[in-house]
PDB file of C-alpha atoms in Angstrom:
ATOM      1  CA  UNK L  12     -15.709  -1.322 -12.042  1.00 48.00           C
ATOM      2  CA  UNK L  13     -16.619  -2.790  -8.557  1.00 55.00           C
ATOM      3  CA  UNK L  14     -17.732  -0.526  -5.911  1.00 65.00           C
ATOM      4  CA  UNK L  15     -14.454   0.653  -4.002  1.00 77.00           C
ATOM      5  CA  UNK L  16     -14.080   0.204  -0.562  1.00 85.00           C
ATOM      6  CA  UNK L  17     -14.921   3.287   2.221  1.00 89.00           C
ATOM      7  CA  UNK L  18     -12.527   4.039   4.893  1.00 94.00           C
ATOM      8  CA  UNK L  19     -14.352   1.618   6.903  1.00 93.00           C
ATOM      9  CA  UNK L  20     -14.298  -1.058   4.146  1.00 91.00           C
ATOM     10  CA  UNK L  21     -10.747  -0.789   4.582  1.00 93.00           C
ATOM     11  CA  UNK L  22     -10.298  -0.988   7.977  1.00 95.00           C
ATOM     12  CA  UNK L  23     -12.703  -3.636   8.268  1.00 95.00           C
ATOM     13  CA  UNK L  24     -10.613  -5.582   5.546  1.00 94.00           C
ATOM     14  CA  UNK L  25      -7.956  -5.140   7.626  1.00 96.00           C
ATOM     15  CA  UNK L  26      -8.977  -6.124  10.944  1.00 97.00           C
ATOM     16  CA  UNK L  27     -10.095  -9.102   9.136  1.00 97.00           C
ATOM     17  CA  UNK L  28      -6.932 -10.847   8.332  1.00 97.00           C
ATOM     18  CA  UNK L  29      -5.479 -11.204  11.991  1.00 98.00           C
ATOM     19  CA  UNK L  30      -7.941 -13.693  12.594  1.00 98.00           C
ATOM     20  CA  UNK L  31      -7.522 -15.876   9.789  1.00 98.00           C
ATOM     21  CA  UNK L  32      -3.879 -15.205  10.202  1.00 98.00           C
ATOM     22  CA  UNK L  33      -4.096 -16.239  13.579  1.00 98.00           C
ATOM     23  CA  UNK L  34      -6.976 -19.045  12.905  1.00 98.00           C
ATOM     24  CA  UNK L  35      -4.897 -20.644  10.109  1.00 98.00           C
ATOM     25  CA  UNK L  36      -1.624 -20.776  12.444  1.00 98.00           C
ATOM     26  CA  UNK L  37      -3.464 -22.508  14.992  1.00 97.00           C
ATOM     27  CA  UNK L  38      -4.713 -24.900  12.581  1.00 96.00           C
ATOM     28  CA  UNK L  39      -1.216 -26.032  11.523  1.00 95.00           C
ATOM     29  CA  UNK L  40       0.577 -25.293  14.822  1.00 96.00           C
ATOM     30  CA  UNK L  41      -2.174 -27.050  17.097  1.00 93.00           C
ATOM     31  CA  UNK L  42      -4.818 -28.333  14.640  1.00 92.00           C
ATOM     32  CA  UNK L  43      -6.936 -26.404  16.185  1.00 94.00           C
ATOM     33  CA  UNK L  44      -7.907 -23.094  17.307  1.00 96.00           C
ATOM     34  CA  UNK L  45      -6.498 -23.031  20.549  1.00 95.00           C
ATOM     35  CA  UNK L  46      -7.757 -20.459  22.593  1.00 95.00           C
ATOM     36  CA  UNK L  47      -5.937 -20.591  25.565  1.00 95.00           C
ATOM     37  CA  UNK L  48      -3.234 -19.617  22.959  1.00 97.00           C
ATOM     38  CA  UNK L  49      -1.858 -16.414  22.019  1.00 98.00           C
ATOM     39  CA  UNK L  50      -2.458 -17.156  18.182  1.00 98.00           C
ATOM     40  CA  UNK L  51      -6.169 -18.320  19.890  1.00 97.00           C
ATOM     41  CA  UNK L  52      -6.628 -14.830  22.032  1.00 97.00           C
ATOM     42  CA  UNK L  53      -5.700 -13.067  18.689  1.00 98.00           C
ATOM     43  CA  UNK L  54      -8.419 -15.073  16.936  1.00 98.00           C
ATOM     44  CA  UNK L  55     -10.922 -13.959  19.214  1.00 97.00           C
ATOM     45  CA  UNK L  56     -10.137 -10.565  19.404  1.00 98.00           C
ATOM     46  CA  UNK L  57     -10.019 -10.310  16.313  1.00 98.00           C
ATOM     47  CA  UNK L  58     -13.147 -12.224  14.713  1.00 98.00           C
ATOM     48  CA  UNK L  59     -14.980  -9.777  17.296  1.00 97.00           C
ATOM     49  CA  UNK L  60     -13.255  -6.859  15.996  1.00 97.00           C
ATOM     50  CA  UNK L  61     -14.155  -7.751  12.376  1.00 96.00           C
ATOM     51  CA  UNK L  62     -17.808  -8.210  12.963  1.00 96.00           C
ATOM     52  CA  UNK L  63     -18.483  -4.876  14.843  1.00 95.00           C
ATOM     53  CA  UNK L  64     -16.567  -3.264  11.914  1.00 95.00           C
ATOM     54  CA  UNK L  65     -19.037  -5.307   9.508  1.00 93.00           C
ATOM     55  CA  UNK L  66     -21.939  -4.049  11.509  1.00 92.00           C
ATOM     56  CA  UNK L  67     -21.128  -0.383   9.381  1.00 88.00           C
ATOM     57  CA  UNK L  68     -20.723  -1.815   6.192  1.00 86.00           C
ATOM     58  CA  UNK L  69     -23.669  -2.725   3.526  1.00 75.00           C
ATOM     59  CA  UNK L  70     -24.117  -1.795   0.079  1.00 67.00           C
ATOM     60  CA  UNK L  71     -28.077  -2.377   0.470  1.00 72.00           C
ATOM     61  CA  UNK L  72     -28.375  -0.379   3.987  1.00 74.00           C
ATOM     62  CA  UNK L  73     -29.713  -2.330   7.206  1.00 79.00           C
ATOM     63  CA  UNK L  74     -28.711  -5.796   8.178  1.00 86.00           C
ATOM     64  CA  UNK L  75     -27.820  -8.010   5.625  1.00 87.00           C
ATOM     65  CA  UNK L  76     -26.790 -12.047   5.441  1.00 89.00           C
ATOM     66  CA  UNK L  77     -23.084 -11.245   5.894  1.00 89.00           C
ATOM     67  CA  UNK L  78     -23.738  -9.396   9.436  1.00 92.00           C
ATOM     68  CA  UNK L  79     -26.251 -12.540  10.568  1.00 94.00           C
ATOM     69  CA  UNK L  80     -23.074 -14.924   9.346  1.00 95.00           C
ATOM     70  CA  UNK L  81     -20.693 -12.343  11.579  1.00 95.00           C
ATOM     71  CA  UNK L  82     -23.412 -12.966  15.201  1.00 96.00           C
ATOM     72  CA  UNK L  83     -23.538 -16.877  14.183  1.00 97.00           C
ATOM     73  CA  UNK L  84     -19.541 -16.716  14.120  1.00 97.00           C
ATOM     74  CA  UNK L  85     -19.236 -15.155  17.455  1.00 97.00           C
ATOM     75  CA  UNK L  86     -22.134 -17.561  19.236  1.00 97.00           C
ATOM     76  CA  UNK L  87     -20.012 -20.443  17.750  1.00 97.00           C
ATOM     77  CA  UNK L  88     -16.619 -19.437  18.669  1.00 97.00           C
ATOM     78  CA  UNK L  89     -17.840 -18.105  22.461  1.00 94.00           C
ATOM     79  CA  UNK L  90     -19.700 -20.867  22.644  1.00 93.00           C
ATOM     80  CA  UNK L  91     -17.093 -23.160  21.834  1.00 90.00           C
ATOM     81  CA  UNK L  92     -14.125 -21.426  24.164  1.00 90.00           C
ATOM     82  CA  UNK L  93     -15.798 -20.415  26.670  1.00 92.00           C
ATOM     83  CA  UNK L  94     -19.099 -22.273  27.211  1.00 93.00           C
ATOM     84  CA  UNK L  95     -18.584 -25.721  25.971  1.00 92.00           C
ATOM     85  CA  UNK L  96     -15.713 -26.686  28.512  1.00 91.00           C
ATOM     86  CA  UNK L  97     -17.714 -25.031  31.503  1.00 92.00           C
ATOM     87  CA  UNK L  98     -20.678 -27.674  31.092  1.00 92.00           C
ATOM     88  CA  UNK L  99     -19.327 -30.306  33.126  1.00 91.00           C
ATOM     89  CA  UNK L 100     -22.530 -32.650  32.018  1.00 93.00           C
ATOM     90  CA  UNK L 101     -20.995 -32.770  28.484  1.00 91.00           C
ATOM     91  CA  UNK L 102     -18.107 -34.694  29.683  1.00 91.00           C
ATOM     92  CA  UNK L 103     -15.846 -36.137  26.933  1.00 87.00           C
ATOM     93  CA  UNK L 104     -17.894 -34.380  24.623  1.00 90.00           C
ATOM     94  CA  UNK L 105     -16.959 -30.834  25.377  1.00 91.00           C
ATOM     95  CA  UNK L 106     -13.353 -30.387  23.720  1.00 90.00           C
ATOM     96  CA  UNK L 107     -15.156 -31.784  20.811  1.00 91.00           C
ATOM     97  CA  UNK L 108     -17.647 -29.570  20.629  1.00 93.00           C
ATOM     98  CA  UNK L 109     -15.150 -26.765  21.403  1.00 94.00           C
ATOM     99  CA  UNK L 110     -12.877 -27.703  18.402  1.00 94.00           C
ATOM    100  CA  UNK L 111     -16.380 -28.002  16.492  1.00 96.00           C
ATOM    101  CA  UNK L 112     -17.618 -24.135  18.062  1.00 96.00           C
ATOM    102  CA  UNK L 113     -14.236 -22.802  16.863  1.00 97.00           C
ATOM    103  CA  UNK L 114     -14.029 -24.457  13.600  1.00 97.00           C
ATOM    104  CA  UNK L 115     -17.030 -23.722  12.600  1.00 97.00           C
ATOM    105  CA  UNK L 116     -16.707 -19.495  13.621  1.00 98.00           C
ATOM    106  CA  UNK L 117     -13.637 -19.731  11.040  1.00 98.00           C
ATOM    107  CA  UNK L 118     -16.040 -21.312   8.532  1.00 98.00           C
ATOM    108  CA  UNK L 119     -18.301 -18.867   8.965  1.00 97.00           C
ATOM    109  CA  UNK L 120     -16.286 -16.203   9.478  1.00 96.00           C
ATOM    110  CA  UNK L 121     -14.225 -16.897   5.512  1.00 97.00           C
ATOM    111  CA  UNK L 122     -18.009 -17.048   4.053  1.00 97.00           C
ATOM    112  CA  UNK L 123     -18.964 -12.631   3.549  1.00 94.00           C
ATOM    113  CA  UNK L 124     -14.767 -13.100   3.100  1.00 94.00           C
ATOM    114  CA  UNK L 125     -14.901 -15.545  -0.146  1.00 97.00           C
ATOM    115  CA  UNK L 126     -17.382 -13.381  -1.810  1.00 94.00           C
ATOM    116  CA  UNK L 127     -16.028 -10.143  -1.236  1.00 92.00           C
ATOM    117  CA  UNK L 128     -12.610 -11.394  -2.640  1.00 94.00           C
ATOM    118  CA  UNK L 129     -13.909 -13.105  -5.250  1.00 96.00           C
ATOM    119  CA  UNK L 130     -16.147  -9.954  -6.411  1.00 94.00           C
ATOM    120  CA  UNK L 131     -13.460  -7.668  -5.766  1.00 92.00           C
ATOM    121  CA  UNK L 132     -10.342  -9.157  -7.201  1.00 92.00           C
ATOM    122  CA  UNK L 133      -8.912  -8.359  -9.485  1.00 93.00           C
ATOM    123  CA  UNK L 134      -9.750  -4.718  -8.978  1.00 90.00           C
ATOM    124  CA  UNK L 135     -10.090  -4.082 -13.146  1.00 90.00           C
ATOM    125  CA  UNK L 136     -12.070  -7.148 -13.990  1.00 93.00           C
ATOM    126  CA  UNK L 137     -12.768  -9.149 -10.967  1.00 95.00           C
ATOM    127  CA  UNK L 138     -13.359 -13.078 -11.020  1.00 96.00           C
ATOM    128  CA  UNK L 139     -17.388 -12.667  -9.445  1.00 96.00           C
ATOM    129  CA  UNK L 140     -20.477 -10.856  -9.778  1.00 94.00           C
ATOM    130  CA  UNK L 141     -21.483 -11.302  -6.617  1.00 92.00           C
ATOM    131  CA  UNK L 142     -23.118 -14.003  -3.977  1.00 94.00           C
ATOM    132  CA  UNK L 143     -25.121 -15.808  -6.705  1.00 95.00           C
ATOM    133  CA  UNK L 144     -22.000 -16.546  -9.283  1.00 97.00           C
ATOM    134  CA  UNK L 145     -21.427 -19.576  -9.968  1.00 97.00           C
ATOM    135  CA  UNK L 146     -17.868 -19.005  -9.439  1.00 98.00           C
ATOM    136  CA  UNK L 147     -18.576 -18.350  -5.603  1.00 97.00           C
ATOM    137  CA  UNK L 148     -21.312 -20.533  -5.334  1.00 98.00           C
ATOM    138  CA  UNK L 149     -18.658 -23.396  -6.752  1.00 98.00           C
ATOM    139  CA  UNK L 150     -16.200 -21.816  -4.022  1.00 98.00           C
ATOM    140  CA  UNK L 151     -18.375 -22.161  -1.231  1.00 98.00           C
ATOM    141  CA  UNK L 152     -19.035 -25.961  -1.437  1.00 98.00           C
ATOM    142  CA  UNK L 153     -15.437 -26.486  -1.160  1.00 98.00           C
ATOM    143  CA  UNK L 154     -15.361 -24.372   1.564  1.00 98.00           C
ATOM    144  CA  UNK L 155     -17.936 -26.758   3.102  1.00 98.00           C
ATOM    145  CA  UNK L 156     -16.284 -29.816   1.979  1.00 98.00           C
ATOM    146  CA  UNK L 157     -12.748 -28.605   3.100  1.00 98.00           C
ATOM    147  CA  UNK L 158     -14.923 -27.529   7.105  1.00 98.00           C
ATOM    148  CA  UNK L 159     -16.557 -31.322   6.989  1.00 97.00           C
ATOM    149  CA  UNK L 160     -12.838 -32.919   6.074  1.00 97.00           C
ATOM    150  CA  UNK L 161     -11.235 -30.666   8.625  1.00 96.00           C
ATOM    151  CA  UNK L 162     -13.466 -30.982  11.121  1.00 95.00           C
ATOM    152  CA  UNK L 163     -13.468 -35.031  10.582  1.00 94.00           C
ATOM    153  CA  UNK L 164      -9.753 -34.823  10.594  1.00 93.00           C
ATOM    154  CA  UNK L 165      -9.782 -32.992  13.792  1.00 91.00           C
ATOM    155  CA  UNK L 166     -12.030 -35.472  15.651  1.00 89.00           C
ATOM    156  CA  UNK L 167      -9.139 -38.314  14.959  1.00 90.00           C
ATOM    157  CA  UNK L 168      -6.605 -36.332  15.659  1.00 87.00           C
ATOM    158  CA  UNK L 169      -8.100 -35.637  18.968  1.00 79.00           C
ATOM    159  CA  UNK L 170      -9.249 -39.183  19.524  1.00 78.00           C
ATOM    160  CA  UNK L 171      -5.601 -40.042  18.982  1.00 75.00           C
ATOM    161  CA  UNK L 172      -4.238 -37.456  21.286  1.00 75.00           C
ATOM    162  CA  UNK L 173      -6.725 -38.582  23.959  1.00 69.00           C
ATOM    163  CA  UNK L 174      -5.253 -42.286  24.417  1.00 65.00           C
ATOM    164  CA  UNK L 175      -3.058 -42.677  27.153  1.00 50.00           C
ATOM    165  CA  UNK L 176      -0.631 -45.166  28.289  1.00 37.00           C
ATOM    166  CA  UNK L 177      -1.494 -47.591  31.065  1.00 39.00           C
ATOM    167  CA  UNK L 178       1.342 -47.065  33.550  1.00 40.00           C
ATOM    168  CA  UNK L 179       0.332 -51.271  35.099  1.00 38.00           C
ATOM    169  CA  UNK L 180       0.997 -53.094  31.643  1.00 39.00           C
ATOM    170  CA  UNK L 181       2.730 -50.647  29.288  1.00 42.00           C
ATOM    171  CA  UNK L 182      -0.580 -50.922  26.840  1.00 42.00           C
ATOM    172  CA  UNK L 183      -2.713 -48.131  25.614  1.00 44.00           C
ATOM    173  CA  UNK L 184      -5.828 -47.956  26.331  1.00 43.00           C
ATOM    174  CA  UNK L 185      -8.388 -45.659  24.881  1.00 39.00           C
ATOM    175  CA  UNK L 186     -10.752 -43.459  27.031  1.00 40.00           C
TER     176      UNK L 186
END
């Protein structure tokens, strides 16, 4: 039988799901994170929320890869709504690398989350031993395939958002 989860465990779990909740509705509301958006605020909160909890949890005592994944999440996403967009040198560059900071926390931030569900679930006989299954191993590059698609998608989708109308001739013209 897996280990069960402490109080903490639980709360942590918990905590957990309102920002992919909240990361997964901006995805298919804005096709992004948005986070001058509520869904976007509650993203943030809560990613930052999930990692202190993590910070109490570890099976092995100390730090462990799942807490450095949780700090790399939060550089990202900061980085990304709150840095990126400040740095005026970047230019046209900055909302990309926004939608890339933000992207790229909720990547990071489903990583500690596919193992854990995978080695958990079902509670009688669940799917994974742990990090080095193949089962999550398998899991994980489509996680990184379905980031690199998204990601790619996102970049058109903002390139297409970004070309405006020329009010002279009535033709679009791209930035």
């Amino acid at each position: 039988m897996p280990n069960p989860l402490s109080t903490l465990g639980i709360a942590h779990t918990l905590i957990s799901l309102a920002p992919v909740v909240a990361g997964l509705y901006g995805f298919v509301r804005f096709r992004r994170i948005d986070p001058s958006a509520p869904s976007g605020q509650v993203y943030l909160w809560g990613l930052t929320l999930a990692v202190f909890t993590s910070f109490g949890l570890s099976s092995k005592g100390g730090i462990n890869p799942g807490h450095v994944l949780g700090v790399l999440a939060l550089l990202a996403a900061f980085g990304g709504a709150w840095l990126a967009p400040r740095l005026r040198f970047l230019g046209r560059l900055a909302p990309h690398l926004q939608n890339f900071g933000l992207s790229f926390s909720f990547f990071l931030l489903m990583v500690p989350g596919i193992n854990e569900t995978l080695s958990r679930l079902p509670v009688a006989q669940p799917v994974a031993t742990g990090p080095e299954d193949p089962v999550v191993q398998t899991a994980l590059l489509v996680w990184l395939l379905v980031f690199v698609v998204g990601f790619a998608l996102q970049c058109l989708a903002f390139r297409g958002a970004n070309r405006t109308e020329n009010p002279m001739s009535g033709s679009t013209a791209r930035p």
